[in-house]
Short mmCIF file of C-alpha atoms in Angstrom, two decimals:
data_model
loop_
_atom_site.label_atom_id
_atom_site.label_comp_id
_atom_site.label_asym_id
_atom_site.label_seq_id
_atom_site.Cartn_x
_atom_site.Cartn_y
_atom_site.Cartn_z
CA MET H 1 24.64 -10.33 6.45
CA GLU H 2 21.39 -8.69 7.53
CA ARG H 3 23.30 -6.12 9.60
CA ALA H 4 25.67 -5.51 6.68
CA VAL H 5 22.78 -4.88 4.30
CA ALA H 6 21.12 -2.49 6.76
CA ALA H 7 24.43 -0.63 7.21
CA GLY H 8 25.04 -0.38 3.47
CA GLU H 9 28.14 -2.61 3.59
CA LEU H 10 26.38 -5.08 1.29
CA GLU H 11 24.70 -3.10 -1.47
CA PRO H 12 21.42 -3.83 -3.31
CA GLY H 13 22.06 -6.18 -6.21
CA GLN H 14 25.43 -7.31 -4.86
CA LEU H 15 26.24 -10.95 -5.66
CA LEU H 16 26.84 -13.15 -2.61
CA PRO H 17 29.48 -15.90 -2.39
CA PRO H 18 28.43 -19.42 -3.42
CA LEU H 19 27.44 -21.68 -0.53
CA ARG H 20 30.52 -23.88 -0.52
CA GLU H 21 32.91 -20.99 -1.01
CA LEU H 22 31.47 -19.09 1.96
CA ALA H 23 31.36 -22.26 4.07
CA ALA H 24 35.06 -22.89 3.40
CA ARG H 25 35.94 -19.26 4.15
CA LEU H 26 34.07 -19.34 7.47
CA GLY H 27 34.99 -22.90 8.41
CA VAL H 28 31.39 -24.06 8.76
CA ASN H 29 29.24 -26.77 7.21
CA PRO H 30 27.69 -25.81 3.83
CA ASN H 31 24.29 -26.72 5.31
CA THR H 32 24.76 -23.89 7.81
CA VAL H 33 25.27 -21.37 5.02
CA ALA H 34 22.31 -22.81 3.10
CA ALA H 35 20.10 -22.41 6.17
CA ALA H 36 21.28 -18.81 6.66
CA TYR H 37 20.58 -17.97 3.01
CA ARG H 38 17.11 -19.52 3.33
CA ILE H 39 16.32 -17.38 6.38
CA LEU H 40 17.56 -14.25 4.57
CA ARG H 41 15.31 -15.09 1.61
CA GLU H 42 12.34 -15.55 3.93
CA ARG H 43 13.06 -12.18 5.54
CA GLY H 44 13.15 -10.48 2.15
CA VAL H 45 16.84 -9.54 2.35
CA ILE H 46 18.27 -11.64 -0.50
CA GLU H 47 16.99 -13.46 -3.57
CA THR H 48 18.24 -16.56 -5.39
CA ASP H 49 18.12 -17.07 -9.14
CA GLY H 50 19.12 -20.69 -9.80
CA ARG H 51 22.65 -21.06 -11.17
CA ARG H 52 23.11 -17.29 -11.17
CA GLY H 53 23.40 -17.50 -7.41
CA SER H 54 22.14 -15.35 -4.57
CA ARG H 55 22.29 -11.59 -4.33
CA VAL H 56 21.02 -8.79 -2.12
CA ARG H 57 17.51 -7.75 -3.16
CA HIS H 58 17.40 -4.44 -5.01
CA LYS H 59 14.93 -3.24 -2.37
CA PRO H 60 15.77 -5.35 0.70
CA ALA H 61 13.22 -5.53 3.48
CA THR H 62 15.82 -4.38 6.02
CA THR H 63 15.69 -0.81 4.72
CA GLY H 64 12.20 -0.37 3.27
CA ARG H 65 11.07 1.89 0.49
CA GLU H 66 10.91 4.93 2.74
CA GLU H 67 14.70 4.93 2.41
CA LEU H 68 14.18 5.58 -1.31
CA GLY H 69 12.67 8.99 -0.61
CA VAL H 70 14.27 12.40 -0.58
CA ASP H 71 15.34 14.66 2.26
CA VAL H 72 13.32 17.85 2.17
CA PRO H 73 15.59 20.83 2.90
CA ALA H 74 14.27 23.98 4.51
CA GLY H 75 12.48 26.17 2.02
CA VAL H 76 11.52 23.27 -0.29
CA ARG H 77 7.80 22.55 -0.74
CA ASP H 78 7.06 18.97 0.33
CA MET H 79 4.82 17.22 -2.20
CA ALA H 80 6.19 13.76 -1.40
CA ALA H 81 4.87 12.71 1.99
CA GLY H 82 1.49 11.26 0.97
CA ASN H 83 -0.36 12.79 3.90
CA PRO H 84 -3.95 14.07 3.84
CA ASP H 85 -4.60 17.79 4.22
CA PRO H 86 -4.69 18.56 7.98
CA ALA H 87 -7.29 21.25 7.25
CA LEU H 88 -9.69 18.55 6.02
CA LEU H 89 -9.25 16.29 9.06
CA PRO H 90 -11.84 16.55 11.85
CA SER H 91 -11.09 17.62 15.39
CA LEU H 92 -10.72 14.56 17.62
CA ALA H 93 -10.99 16.23 21.02
CA ALA H 94 -14.72 15.87 21.68
CA ALA H 95 -14.88 12.30 20.33
CA PHE H 96 -12.00 11.13 22.54
CA ALA H 97 -13.31 12.97 25.58
CA ASP H 98 -16.65 11.23 25.17
CA ALA H 99 -14.97 7.86 24.55
CA ALA H 100 -12.80 8.14 27.65
CA ASP H 101 -15.72 9.15 29.86
CA ARG H 102 -17.27 5.68 29.85
CA ALA H 103 -16.89 2.46 31.80
CA PRO H 104 -13.36 1.07 31.40
CA VAL H 105 -12.75 -1.96 29.22
CA LEU H 106 -11.24 -4.90 31.10
CA TYR H 107 -9.57 -8.17 30.18
CA GLY H 108 -12.08 -10.56 28.68
CA ASP H 109 -14.35 -7.86 27.27
CA ASP H 110 -15.29 -7.90 23.60
CA PRO H 111 -12.31 -6.67 21.53
CA VAL H 112 -14.63 -4.83 19.12
CA GLU H 113 -16.68 -1.81 20.16
CA PRO H 114 -20.32 -2.78 19.43
CA GLU H 115 -21.29 0.61 18.01
CA LEU H 116 -18.26 0.60 15.68
CA ALA H 117 -19.18 -2.91 14.52
CA ARG H 118 -22.78 -1.82 13.89
CA LEU H 119 -21.79 1.25 11.89
CA THR H 120 -19.18 -0.73 9.95
CA ARG H 121 -21.64 -3.45 9.02
CA ALA H 122 -24.23 -0.91 7.87
CA GLU H 123 -21.65 0.84 5.65
CA LEU H 124 -20.37 -2.44 4.23
CA ASP H 125 -23.91 -3.63 3.50
CA ALA H 126 -24.59 -0.39 1.65
CA GLY H 127 -21.43 -0.91 -0.41
CA GLY H 128 -22.27 -4.48 -1.38
CA VAL H 129 -19.64 -6.19 0.77
CA PRO H 130 -20.82 -9.67 1.83
CA ALA H 131 -21.73 -10.42 5.43
CA GLY H 132 -18.92 -11.55 7.70
CA PRO H 133 -17.46 -11.10 11.19
CA ILE H 134 -15.85 -7.76 12.11
CA ALA H 135 -12.34 -7.26 13.50
CA VAL H 136 -10.40 -4.09 14.27
CA THR H 137 -6.68 -3.74 13.55
CA SER H 138 -3.98 -1.10 13.89
CA GLY H 139 -4.32 0.22 10.36
CA SER H 140 -4.59 -1.34 6.91
CA LEU H 141 -1.11 -2.81 6.76
CA ASP H 142 -1.62 -4.56 10.11
CA ALA H 143 -4.82 -6.10 8.76
CA ILE H 144 -3.19 -7.21 5.51
CA GLU H 145 -0.24 -8.73 7.36
CA ARG H 146 -2.53 -10.70 9.64
CA VAL H 147 -4.63 -12.02 6.76
CA LEU H 148 -1.58 -13.07 4.74
CA ALA H 149 -0.06 -14.79 7.77
CA ALA H 150 -3.36 -16.58 8.42
CA HIS H 151 -3.18 -18.48 5.12
CA LEU H 152 0.27 -18.35 3.50
CA LYS H 153 3.67 -19.81 4.27
CA PRO H 154 7.16 -18.58 3.35
CA GLY H 155 7.81 -18.96 -0.35
CA ASP H 156 4.19 -18.47 -1.42
CA ALA H 157 3.54 -15.80 -4.05
CA VAL H 158 1.28 -12.77 -3.70
CA ALA H 159 0.01 -10.82 -6.72
CA VAL H 160 0.27 -7.07 -6.06
CA GLU H 161 -0.39 -3.93 -8.06
CA ASP H 162 2.61 -2.45 -9.87
CA PRO H 163 3.03 0.43 -9.26
CA GLY H 164 1.56 -0.05 -5.82
CA TRP H 165 1.71 0.86 -2.16
CA GLY H 166 5.32 0.88 -0.97
CA GLY H 167 4.41 -0.40 2.48
CA LEU H 168 2.80 -3.50 0.99
CA LEU H 169 5.68 -4.07 -1.42
CA ASP H 170 8.00 -4.09 1.62
CA LEU H 171 5.71 -6.19 3.79
CA VAL H 172 5.28 -9.13 1.42
CA PRO H 173 8.99 -10.08 1.17
CA ALA H 174 9.48 -9.31 4.86
CA LEU H 175 6.98 -12.12 5.54
CA GLY H 176 9.05 -14.48 3.42
CA LEU H 177 6.55 -14.29 0.54
CA ARG H 178 7.20 -13.56 -3.13
CA THR H 179 5.67 -10.66 -5.02
CA LEU H 180 4.25 -11.08 -8.51
CA PRO H 181 3.60 -7.70 -10.16
CA VAL H 182 0.25 -6.94 -11.77
CA ALA H 183 -0.01 -3.92 -14.07
CA LEU H 184 -2.99 -1.59 -13.81
CA ASP H 185 -4.66 1.35 -15.50
CA ASP H 186 -7.11 4.00 -14.27
CA ASP H 187 -9.78 1.30 -13.77
CA GLY H 188 -7.67 -0.99 -11.59
CA PRO H 189 -5.63 -4.18 -12.12
CA LEU H 190 -5.66 -5.55 -15.67
CA PRO H 191 -7.62 -8.82 -15.75
CA GLU H 192 -5.17 -10.55 -18.10
CA GLN H 193 -2.31 -9.65 -15.75
CA VAL H 194 -4.21 -11.04 -12.76
CA GLU H 195 -4.97 -14.21 -14.72
CA ARG H 196 -1.31 -14.63 -15.58
CA ALA H 197 -0.19 -14.09 -11.98
CA LEU H 198 -2.68 -16.65 -10.65
CA LYS H 199 -1.72 -19.17 -13.33
CA THR H 200 1.93 -18.57 -12.45
CA GLY H 201 1.20 -19.65 -8.90
CA ALA H 202 0.10 -16.61 -6.89
CA ARG H 203 -1.86 -17.82 -3.88
CA ALA H 204 -3.14 -14.37 -2.92
CA LEU H 205 -4.17 -11.15 -4.66
CA VAL H 206 -4.23 -7.68 -3.07
CA VAL H 207 -6.42 -5.08 -4.79
CA THR H 208 -7.00 -1.40 -3.95
CA ASP H 209 -10.64 -0.52 -4.60
CA ARG H 210 -10.29 3.28 -4.75
CA ALA H 211 -7.63 6.00 -4.39
CA GLN H 212 -4.90 3.56 -5.36
CA ASN H 213 -1.48 4.66 -4.18
CA PRO H 214 0.35 6.00 -6.17
CA THR H 215 -1.74 6.13 -9.38
CA GLY H 216 -5.20 7.10 -8.12
CA ALA H 217 -6.84 4.17 -9.92
CA ALA H 218 -10.33 3.09 -8.85
CA LEU H 219 -12.23 -0.06 -9.78
CA THR H 220 -15.07 0.52 -12.21
CA ALA H 221 -18.13 -1.72 -12.41
CA ALA H 222 -16.90 -3.22 -15.70
CA ARG H 223 -13.39 -3.91 -14.36
CA ALA H 224 -14.81 -5.45 -11.20
CA ARG H 225 -16.97 -7.81 -13.29
CA ALA H 226 -13.95 -8.85 -15.35
CA LEU H 227 -11.85 -9.46 -12.23
CA ARG H 228 -14.62 -11.50 -10.60
CA SER H 229 -14.73 -13.64 -13.73
CA VAL H 230 -10.99 -14.29 -13.43
CA LEU H 231 -11.22 -15.06 -9.72
CA ARG H 232 -14.07 -17.52 -10.23
CA ARG H 233 -11.62 -19.61 -12.24
CA HIS H 234 -9.24 -19.53 -9.26
CA PRO H 235 -11.53 -19.99 -6.23
CA ALA H 236 -8.67 -20.98 -3.90
CA THR H 237 -7.10 -17.50 -4.21
CA LEU H 238 -6.88 -15.48 -1.01
CA LEU H 239 -8.41 -12.13 -1.98
CA ILE H 240 -7.58 -9.00 0.03
CA GLU H 241 -9.24 -5.68 -0.78
CA ASP H 242 -7.95 -2.38 0.58
CA ASP H 243 -10.50 0.44 0.68
CA HIS H 244 -8.36 3.07 2.42
CA GLY H 245 -9.97 5.70 0.17
CA HIS H 246 -13.30 5.44 2.00
CA GLY H 247 -14.29 8.91 3.16
CA ILE H 248 -12.14 10.85 0.68
CA VAL H 249 -13.56 9.66 -2.66
CA ASP H 250 -16.90 10.21 -4.36
CA LEU H 251 -16.65 7.16 -6.62
CA PRO H 252 -18.91 4.16 -5.89
CA LEU H 253 -17.45 1.00 -4.38
CA HIS H 254 -17.36 -2.09 -6.60
CA PRO H 255 -16.14 -4.85 -4.27
CA LEU H 256 -14.80 -8.23 -5.35
CA ALA H 257 -15.30 -9.78 -1.91
CA GLY H 258 -16.98 -13.16 -1.67
CA VAL H 259 -16.05 -14.49 -5.09
CA THR H 260 -13.30 -16.72 -3.65
CA GLN H 261 -13.35 -19.14 -0.74
CA HIS H 262 -11.16 -16.95 1.48
CA TRP H 263 -11.34 -13.17 1.36
CA ALA H 264 -10.84 -10.05 3.45
CA PHE H 265 -12.02 -6.48 3.04
CA VAL H 266 -10.10 -3.72 4.87
CA ARG H 267 -11.24 -0.15 5.48
CA SER H 268 -8.92 2.36 7.16
CA ALA H 269 -9.72 5.59 9.00
CA ALA H 270 -6.29 7.10 8.25
CA LYS H 271 -6.91 9.23 5.16
CA ALA H 272 -10.25 10.72 6.19
CA TYR H 273 -9.86 10.99 9.98
CA GLY H 274 -6.10 11.05 10.60
CA PRO H 275 -3.17 8.61 10.24
CA ASP H 276 -2.43 8.70 13.98
CA LEU H 277 -5.69 6.96 14.79
CA ARG H 278 -4.04 3.71 13.56
CA LEU H 279 -7.39 2.01 13.09
CA ALA H 280 -8.86 -0.14 10.35
CA VAL H 281 -11.95 -2.33 10.30
CA LEU H 282 -11.78 -5.74 8.70
CA THR H 283 -14.32 -8.28 7.55
CA GLY H 284 -14.00 -11.53 5.64
CA ASP H 285 -14.96 -15.18 5.57
CA GLU H 286 -15.44 -17.00 8.88
CA VAL H 287 -12.20 -19.01 8.70
CA THR H 288 -10.01 -16.02 7.85
CA LEU H 289 -11.49 -13.78 10.55
CA ASP H 290 -11.34 -16.54 13.15
CA ARG H 291 -7.62 -17.03 12.47
CA VAL H 292 -6.92 -13.30 12.50
CA ARG H 293 -8.79 -12.67 15.75
CA GLY H 294 -7.28 -15.73 17.40
CA ARG H 295 -3.74 -14.64 16.60
CA GLN H 296 -4.51 -11.07 17.60
CA ARG H 297 -5.60 -12.28 21.05
CA LEU H 298 -2.15 -13.83 21.54
CA GLY H 299 -0.38 -10.57 20.71
CA PRO H 300 -1.78 -7.08 21.29
CA GLY H 301 -5.15 -8.49 22.33
CA TRP H 302 -7.22 -5.67 20.89
CA VAL H 303 -7.06 -2.16 19.52
CA SER H 304 -7.86 0.42 22.20
CA ARG H 305 -11.62 0.51 22.74
CA ILE H 306 -11.29 4.23 23.55
CA THR H 307 -9.97 4.78 20.02
CA GLN H 308 -12.72 2.57 18.61
CA ARG H 309 -15.38 4.54 20.49
CA ALA H 310 -13.92 7.81 19.26
CA VAL H 311 -13.98 6.65 15.64
CA ALA H 312 -17.54 5.39 16.04
CA ARG H 313 -18.54 8.80 17.40
CA LEU H 314 -16.84 10.56 14.46
CA TRP H 315 -18.66 8.30 12.00
CA ALA H 316 -22.04 8.66 13.71
CA ASP H 317 -21.72 12.45 13.93
CA GLY H 318 -20.72 12.83 10.28
CA ALA H 319 -17.51 14.60 11.32
CA VAL H 320 -16.23 14.25 7.75
CA ASP H 321 -18.26 15.16 4.68
CA PRO H 322 -16.90 12.66 2.10
CA ALA H 323 -18.37 14.56 -0.85
CA ALA H 324 -16.75 17.84 0.20
CA VAL H 325 -13.40 16.19 0.94
CA ALA H 326 -13.45 14.27 -2.35
CA ALA H 327 -14.32 17.45 -4.23
CA ALA H 328 -11.43 19.35 -2.62
CA TYR H 329 -8.89 16.67 -3.49
CA GLY H 330 -10.44 16.25 -6.94
CA ARG H 331 -10.05 19.95 -7.76
CA ARG H 332 -6.38 19.85 -6.80
CA ARG H 333 -5.66 16.69 -8.80
CA ASP H 334 -7.54 17.88 -11.87
CA ALA H 335 -5.92 21.30 -11.77
CA LEU H 336 -2.41 19.82 -11.83
CA ILE H 337 -3.25 17.14 -14.41
CA ASP H 338 -4.82 19.75 -16.71
CA ALA H 339 -1.90 22.14 -16.26
CA LEU H 340 0.54 19.36 -17.13
CA ALA H 341 -1.52 18.34 -20.16
CA ARG H 342 -1.24 21.89 -21.50
CA ARG H 343 2.52 21.45 -21.25
CA GLY H 344 2.51 18.11 -23.04
CA VAL H 345 3.03 16.01 -19.91
CA THR H 346 0.81 12.98 -19.25
CA ALA H 347 -0.30 12.41 -15.65
CA TYR H 348 -2.75 10.13 -13.86
CA GLY H 349 -4.95 10.62 -10.81
CA ARG H 350 -8.55 9.42 -10.98
CA SER H 351 -9.08 9.52 -7.22
CA GLY H 352 -7.29 10.09 -3.93
CA LEU H 353 -4.43 12.30 -2.85
CA ASN H 354 -1.79 11.69 -5.50
CA VAL H 355 -0.88 12.25 -9.13
CA TRP H 356 1.38 9.75 -10.92
CA ILE H 357 3.60 11.07 -13.70
CA PRO H 358 5.61 8.75 -15.97
CA VAL H 359 9.13 10.08 -16.50
CA PRO H 360 12.13 8.88 -18.53
CA ASP H 361 14.55 9.22 -15.60
CA GLU H 362 13.32 9.26 -12.00
CA THR H 363 16.59 10.31 -10.43
CA ALA H 364 17.05 13.24 -12.77
CA ALA H 365 13.43 14.38 -12.42
CA VAL H 366 13.49 14.24 -8.62
CA ALA H 367 16.82 16.08 -8.48
CA ARG H 368 15.71 18.81 -10.88
CA LEU H 369 12.48 19.37 -9.01
CA LEU H 370 14.31 19.52 -5.70
CA HIS H 371 16.65 22.13 -7.17
CA ALA H 372 13.56 24.07 -8.32
CA GLY H 373 12.10 24.00 -4.80
CA TRP H 374 9.72 21.02 -5.01
CA ALA H 375 10.14 17.64 -3.28
CA VAL H 376 8.33 14.72 -4.94
CA ALA H 377 8.47 10.98 -4.32
CA PRO H 378 10.56 8.84 -6.68
CA GLY H 379 8.63 6.04 -8.32
CA ALA H 380 11.13 3.46 -7.07
CA ARG H 381 9.23 3.52 -3.78
CA PHE H 382 6.17 2.13 -5.50
CA ARG H 383 7.15 -0.06 -8.42
CA MET H 384 8.79 -3.35 -9.30
CA SER H 385 8.78 -3.84 -13.06
CA ALA H 386 6.59 -0.85 -13.97
CA PRO H 387 8.21 1.98 -15.96
CA PRO H 388 9.75 4.93 -14.06
CA GLY H 389 7.56 7.66 -12.63
CA ILE H 390 7.21 10.21 -9.85
CA ARG H 391 4.39 10.65 -7.33
CA VAL H 392 3.14 14.10 -6.42
CA THR H 393 0.88 14.43 -3.38
CA VAL H 394 -1.59 17.20 -4.14
CA SER H 395 -3.53 17.13 -0.86
CA THR H 396 -2.30 20.61 0.18
CA LEU H 397 -1.63 22.05 -3.28
CA THR H 398 -2.96 25.61 -3.56
CA ASP H 399 -4.34 27.32 -6.66
CA ALA H 400 -1.38 29.69 -6.70
CA GLU H 401 1.08 26.78 -6.69
CA THR H 402 -0.45 24.72 -9.50
CA GLU H 403 1.01 26.54 -12.50
CA PRO H 404 4.54 26.97 -11.05
CA LEU H 405 4.60 23.27 -10.07
CA ALA H 406 3.45 22.26 -13.54
CA ASP H 407 6.19 24.42 -15.08
CA ALA H 408 8.80 22.79 -12.84
CA ILE H 409 7.59 19.25 -13.60
CA ALA H 410 7.49 19.90 -17.36
CA ALA H 411 11.06 21.20 -17.23
CA ALA H 412 12.20 18.31 -15.01
CA VAL H 413 10.84 15.49 -17.19
CA ARG H 414 12.33 16.75 -20.45
CA PRO H 415 15.51 14.95 -21.51
CA ALA H 416 18.67 16.87 -20.73
CA PRO H 417 20.08 18.68 -23.78
CA VAL H 418 22.81 16.82 -25.65
CA ARG H 419 26.08 18.69 -25.51
CA SER H 420 28.66 18.37 -28.21
CA TYR H 421 32.33 18.64 -27.40
CA VAL H 422 33.48 18.36 -31.00
#
């Protein structure tokens, strides 16, 4: 079944045969089919809805949301990829040369570069993140996966932002966990939605502090206070914060960390220093970090200390000017949002690389824009129950492109004219 879903032979939403019917057809015990269905649910391939039976998930974990994107033909401007502007990324050559020209790291050495740990702790202290051990992982998603696996078991529910990061929305069901959507606005997750998800049984909550993907939301001081109040009523919640916007935003950090018994705070180097670094720093409570580091030792062992040294050098040297980078991205976001507003189109993008635009029909909007020479990301990559939308990555948008892109988006989101054949 998993191979059939991956190959497209079983389509998203397709109803699967009842247990006993399939068992009779295959000549096996019904318990065998039940066990297979359970494994497929845990892998995020199928879902079961009581007497309505089992069906292929609408976004099965075998394919991932990247499959929901668009092919970008030659000559079409790619505004869909979600990448930072290469022109705003620092050169890595000197930092890696310096990192490689040191004593080699051997088995049994500390998995965390001391200078990286020192710089990380100083930055976290300045941002109000509580004290805790430091770990290094291969990017934000690796950190989040390890923290979820450290505390949850298949079938547990995780409250996630909707719309939210497609990678996370794929990861949760792939771990055998259930996603509970939480709506958000420019200031972050709505407290009443978080309260409802936790009362419904969510054992974990994942929050993006700044530069939320795809909407650009960023936690304000008032929203953070409201969310802390909710979490204090649910102290057993596993809280995970993703601060991947560090280094590309000029908005202050308002962390939630420490309000629950178990928590983790993740900060990635990808957006400010380059996705290929594959490095994130992680802190949290003692139990969570001990479990994460213990399991990491049994797998990859550690993230390359050469990479860690290079990132520490980049941080220490101030290779990225966060204020300048944030201002550059901010000008591009604001220019597009203002241009769309003049055309009667509402768009969102308080921080980060992207602008989120609600649309009545994603498929039609994406197709029309592609025909007009612009590739954008369909909202289906990023949402569960949230209304349709498209994501436009503005990281490389030029002044000359802003008005033509706004014209194309305004034309693409308008309903198609009704034709009469009478």
